[in-house]
Coordinates of C-alpha atoms and ligand atoms in Angstrom, one line a residue:
M1 CA -134.7 87.0 164.9
T2 CA -138.0 88.9 164.5
T3 CA -140.8 86.8 166.0
M4 CA -140.8 87.5 169.8
P5 CA -140.5 84.0 171.2
E6 CA -142.4 82.9 174.2
V7 CA -140.5 80.9 176.8
K8 CA -142.1 78.4 179.1
I9 CA -140.0 76.9 181.8
F10 CA -140.9 73.8 183.8
S11 CA -139.1 72.1 186.7
K12 CA -138.5 68.7 185.1
P13 CA -138.3 67.2 181.5
K14 CA -141.5 65.2 182.2
K15 CA -143.4 68.4 183.0
V16 CA -142.1 70.0 179.9
C17 CA -143.2 67.1 177.7
K18 CA -146.6 67.0 179.4
A19 CA -147.2 70.7 178.7
V20 CA -146.3 70.1 175.0
A21 CA -148.7 67.1 174.9
R22 CA -151.5 69.2 176.4
E23 CA -150.9 71.9 173.9
I24 CA -151.1 69.4 171.0
L25 CA -154.4 68.2 172.4
K26 CA -155.7 71.8 172.7
L27 CA -154.6 72.7 169.2
T28 CA -156.1 69.6 167.6
Q29 CA -159.3 70.0 169.5
E30 CA -159.7 73.7 168.6
S31 CA -158.6 73.3 165.0
H32 CA -161.5 73.2 162.5
Q33 CA -159.3 71.9 159.7
N34 CA -159.9 68.3 158.6
R35 CA -156.2 67.7 159.0
F36 CA -153.4 68.9 161.3
D37 CA -149.9 68.5 160.0
V38 CA -147.1 68.1 162.6
A39 CA -143.4 67.8 161.8
L40 CA -141.6 66.0 164.6
S41 CA -138.0 66.4 165.9
G42 CA -135.6 63.6 166.3
G43 CA -132.9 62.9 168.8
S44 CA -133.6 61.6 172.3
T45 CA -135.6 64.4 174.0
P46 CA -138.9 63.7 172.3
K47 CA -139.0 60.1 173.7
K48 CA -140.6 61.3 176.9
L49 CA -143.2 63.3 174.9
F50 CA -144.1 60.2 172.8
K51 CA -144.4 58.1 176.0
I52 CA -146.7 60.7 177.6
L53 CA -148.9 61.0 174.5
A54 CA -149.3 57.2 174.3
A55 CA -149.9 56.7 178.0
E56 CA -152.1 59.7 178.9
F57 CA -153.6 61.2 175.6
S58 CA -154.2 58.2 173.4
E59 CA -158.0 58.4 173.8
E60 CA -158.5 62.2 173.7
I61 CA -156.4 63.3 170.7
P62 CA -158.2 62.9 167.3
W63 CA -155.4 60.9 165.7
E64 CA -157.3 60.3 162.5
R65 CA -157.0 64.0 161.7
L66 CA -153.3 64.3 162.6
H67 CA -150.6 63.7 160.0
F68 CA -147.0 63.3 161.2
W69 CA -143.9 64.2 159.3
W70 CA -140.3 64.6 160.4
G71 CA -138.3 67.8 160.5
D72 CA -135.2 65.7 159.8
E73 CA -134.1 62.1 159.6
R74 CA -130.9 60.1 159.7
C75 CA -130.2 58.3 156.4
V76 CA -130.8 54.8 157.9
P77 CA -133.6 52.2 157.4
P78 CA -136.7 52.6 159.6
D79 CA -135.7 49.6 161.9
N80 CA -132.3 51.1 162.6
E81 CA -131.6 52.3 166.2
N82 CA -130.6 55.7 164.8
S83 CA -133.9 56.2 163.0
N84 CA -136.1 59.1 164.2
F85 CA -139.1 57.3 162.8
K86 CA -138.3 54.2 164.8
L87 CA -138.2 56.1 168.0
A88 CA -141.6 57.7 167.4
N89 CA -143.0 54.4 166.2
D90 CA -141.7 52.4 169.2
F91 CA -142.9 54.8 171.8
L92 CA -146.0 56.3 170.2
F93 CA -147.4 55.1 166.9
S94 CA -147.2 51.4 167.7
K95 CA -149.3 52.2 170.8
I96 CA -152.2 54.2 169.4
Q97 CA -154.9 53.9 166.7
I98 CA -153.7 56.1 163.8
P99 CA -154.1 55.4 160.1
E100 CA -150.8 54.3 158.6
E101 CA -151.3 56.7 155.7
N102 CA -151.1 59.6 158.3
L103 CA -147.4 58.8 159.0
H104 CA -145.2 60.4 156.4
R105 CA -141.7 59.2 157.2
V106 CA -138.5 60.2 155.5
K107 CA -137.3 57.1 153.7
G108 CA -133.9 57.1 155.3
E109 CA -133.0 53.9 153.4
N110 CA -133.1 55.8 150.0
K111 CA -130.2 57.7 148.4
P112 CA -130.2 61.1 150.1
E113 CA -129.9 62.9 146.8
E114 CA -133.1 61.2 145.6
E115 CA -135.0 61.2 148.9
V116 CA -134.8 65.0 149.3
F117 CA -137.0 65.3 146.1
R118 CA -139.3 62.4 146.9
Y119 CA -140.1 63.7 150.4
A120 CA -140.4 67.3 149.0
D121 CA -142.9 66.0 146.4
E122 CA -145.0 64.2 149.1
I123 CA -145.0 67.4 151.2
E124 CA -146.0 69.6 148.1
E125 CA -148.9 67.2 147.2
S126 CA -150.2 67.1 150.8
L127 CA -149.8 70.5 152.5
N128 CA -151.3 74.0 151.9
Y129 CA -149.0 76.7 150.8
R130 CA -148.4 80.2 152.3
G131 CA -146.4 82.3 149.9
D132 CA -143.8 80.1 148.2
A133 CA -143.6 77.4 150.9
P134 CA -145.7 74.6 152.4
V135 CA -147.2 75.3 155.8
F136 CA -146.9 72.9 158.8
D137 CA -149.5 73.5 161.5
L138 CA -146.8 72.6 164.1
V139 CA -143.1 72.0 163.9
I140 CA -141.4 70.5 166.9
L141 CA -137.6 71.2 167.1
G142 CA -134.8 70.1 169.3
L143 CA -131.5 71.9 170.0
G144 CA -128.1 70.2 169.7
E145 CA -125.2 71.2 172.0
D146 CA -123.6 72.8 169.0
G147 CA -126.7 74.9 168.3
H148 CA -128.0 72.8 165.5
T149 CA -131.7 72.2 165.0
A150 CA -133.5 69.7 162.7
S151 CA -130.4 68.6 160.7
I152 CA -129.1 72.1 160.0
F153 CA -125.6 72.2 161.5
P154 CA -123.4 75.3 162.3
D155 CA -121.5 74.9 159.0
Q156 CA -124.7 74.7 157.0
I157 CA -126.5 77.9 157.9
E158 CA -127.0 78.6 154.2
L159 CA -129.9 76.1 154.4
F160 CA -131.9 79.0 155.8
E161 CA -131.6 80.6 152.3
D162 CA -132.2 77.4 150.4
E163 CA -135.2 77.6 148.0
N164 CA -135.9 73.9 148.2
I165 CA -138.3 72.2 150.7
C166 CA -135.7 69.6 151.8
A167 CA -132.0 69.3 151.8
A168 CA -129.3 66.7 152.4
S169 CA -126.9 67.5 155.2
Q170 CA -124.2 65.7 157.1
H171 CA -123.5 65.5 160.8
P172 CA -120.2 67.5 161.2
I173 CA -118.6 65.0 163.6
T174 CA -120.0 61.6 162.6
G175 CA -120.4 62.3 158.9
Q176 CA -123.8 60.7 159.1
N177 CA -126.0 61.6 156.2
R178 CA -129.2 63.4 157.1
I179 CA -132.3 64.8 155.3
T180 CA -133.7 68.0 156.8
L181 CA -136.5 70.5 156.1
T182 CA -134.9 73.8 155.1
G183 CA -135.1 77.0 157.0
K184 CA -137.7 78.4 154.5
V185 CA -140.2 75.6 155.4
L186 CA -139.4 75.6 159.2
N187 CA -140.0 79.4 159.3
N188 CA -143.2 79.1 157.3
A189 CA -144.9 77.1 160.0
S190 CA -147.9 78.3 161.9
R191 CA -146.2 77.3 165.2
V192 CA -142.7 76.2 166.1
F193 CA -142.2 74.6 169.5
F194 CA -138.6 74.1 170.7
L195 CA -138.5 71.2 173.1
V196 CA -135.2 71.4 175.0
T197 CA -134.1 69.9 178.3
G198 CA -130.9 69.4 180.2
A199 CA -128.0 71.5 181.5
N200 CA -125.9 70.6 178.5
K201 CA -128.1 72.9 176.4
A202 CA -128.0 75.9 178.8
L203 CA -125.1 77.7 177.1
R204 CA -126.7 77.7 173.7
I205 CA -130.1 78.7 175.1
S206 CA -128.5 81.6 176.9
E207 CA -126.6 82.8 173.8
I208 CA -129.8 82.7 171.8
M209 CA -132.1 84.2 174.4
N210 CA -129.5 86.9 175.3
D211 CA -129.1 87.7 171.6
D212 CA -125.3 87.2 172.1
E213 CA -123.0 87.7 169.1
A214 CA -122.1 84.0 169.4
A215 CA -125.7 83.1 168.7
K216 CA -125.3 84.2 165.1
L217 CA -123.3 81.1 164.5
L218 CA -126.1 78.9 165.7
P219 CA -128.7 77.5 163.3
A220 CA -131.4 77.5 166.0
Y221 CA -131.0 81.3 166.2
Y222 CA -132.5 81.7 162.7
I223 CA -135.7 79.9 163.6
S224 CA -138.2 82.7 163.5
P225 CA -141.6 81.9 162.0
K226 CA -142.6 84.7 159.6
N227 CA -146.3 84.3 160.3
G228 CA -146.3 82.1 163.3
E229 CA -145.7 81.5 166.9
L230 CA -142.4 80.5 168.4
I231 CA -142.5 78.9 171.9
W232 CA -139.5 77.5 173.8
Y233 CA -140.5 74.7 176.1
L234 CA -137.6 74.3 178.6
D235 CA -136.8 72.7 181.8
E236 CA -135.1 74.6 184.6
E237 CA -131.6 73.1 183.8
A238 CA -131.8 74.2 180.1
A239 CA -133.0 77.7 181.2
S240 CA -130.4 78.0 184.0
R241 CA -128.2 80.5 182.2
I242 CA -130.9 82.8 180.8
S243 CA -130.2 86.2 182.3
Ligands
6PG1 C1 -131.8 64.7 165.2 C2 -132.6 65.9 165.6 C3 -131.7 66.9 166.2 C4 -132.0 66.9 167.7 C5 -130.9 67.5 168.5 C6 -131.2 67.3 170.0 O1 -132.2 63.9 164.3 O2 -130.8 64.4 165.8 O3 -133.7 66.2 165.0 O4 -131.9 68.2 165.7 O5 -133.3 67.5 167.9 O6 -129.7 66.9 168.1 O7 -131.0 66.0 170.2 P1 -131.3 65.4 171.7 O8 -132.7 65.5 172.0 O9 -130.8 64.0 171.6 O10 -130.4 66.2 172.7

């Protein structure tokens, strides 16, 4: 873990999400690029962020310049309750004015072994490169109770050495097929924001922040942008065991 992470702690999940929403507004307003590419996390935590962006930032953010991608997706159709795209669409994209072509979803309905290449091609055609990997302007990540991030699970840490842009993975307990960006792409981002709330994440957060030996088994420990910022946005419960 090389990049010195910044840690921002807020009292409640809503305040954490509001701070991230404000930072997205600031970044997009300050950016002179004609597009700003963001990879979203899945799971339940971003739901609050999506609601706040739709309710409080829908007029200010230059949505026409933002392109949204996913750091990972469950291999289900976009109308399935488990779809990360569906969550973002239900609570954000269906509530704002954003060109449909700015939404680059993982086609979870496709065969995973084919979709990893189709999605990689779409990324390759659209994003700038730094070194041998595409560059996202911002990657938002969550943290699982087992220390996974995106869909890189503890038994798949080799995905940080993978030369590809995307990889197929599997949830170790449910066996659910997933598509995930690889560590090479996640760590090539200009900024990575971890958005993590809740007491059930405190153990993993403390292991990573305290650089415990146990942290080396956790995929999230290997998130370290080579040429970028790393910021942990936490609520007090998630940060409760950081010494
Ligand atoms: C996914 C995610 C995953 C998620 C964590 C945390 O598709 O499940 O991208 O990495 O961020 O599992 O999930 P919660 O926010 O639901 O705790």
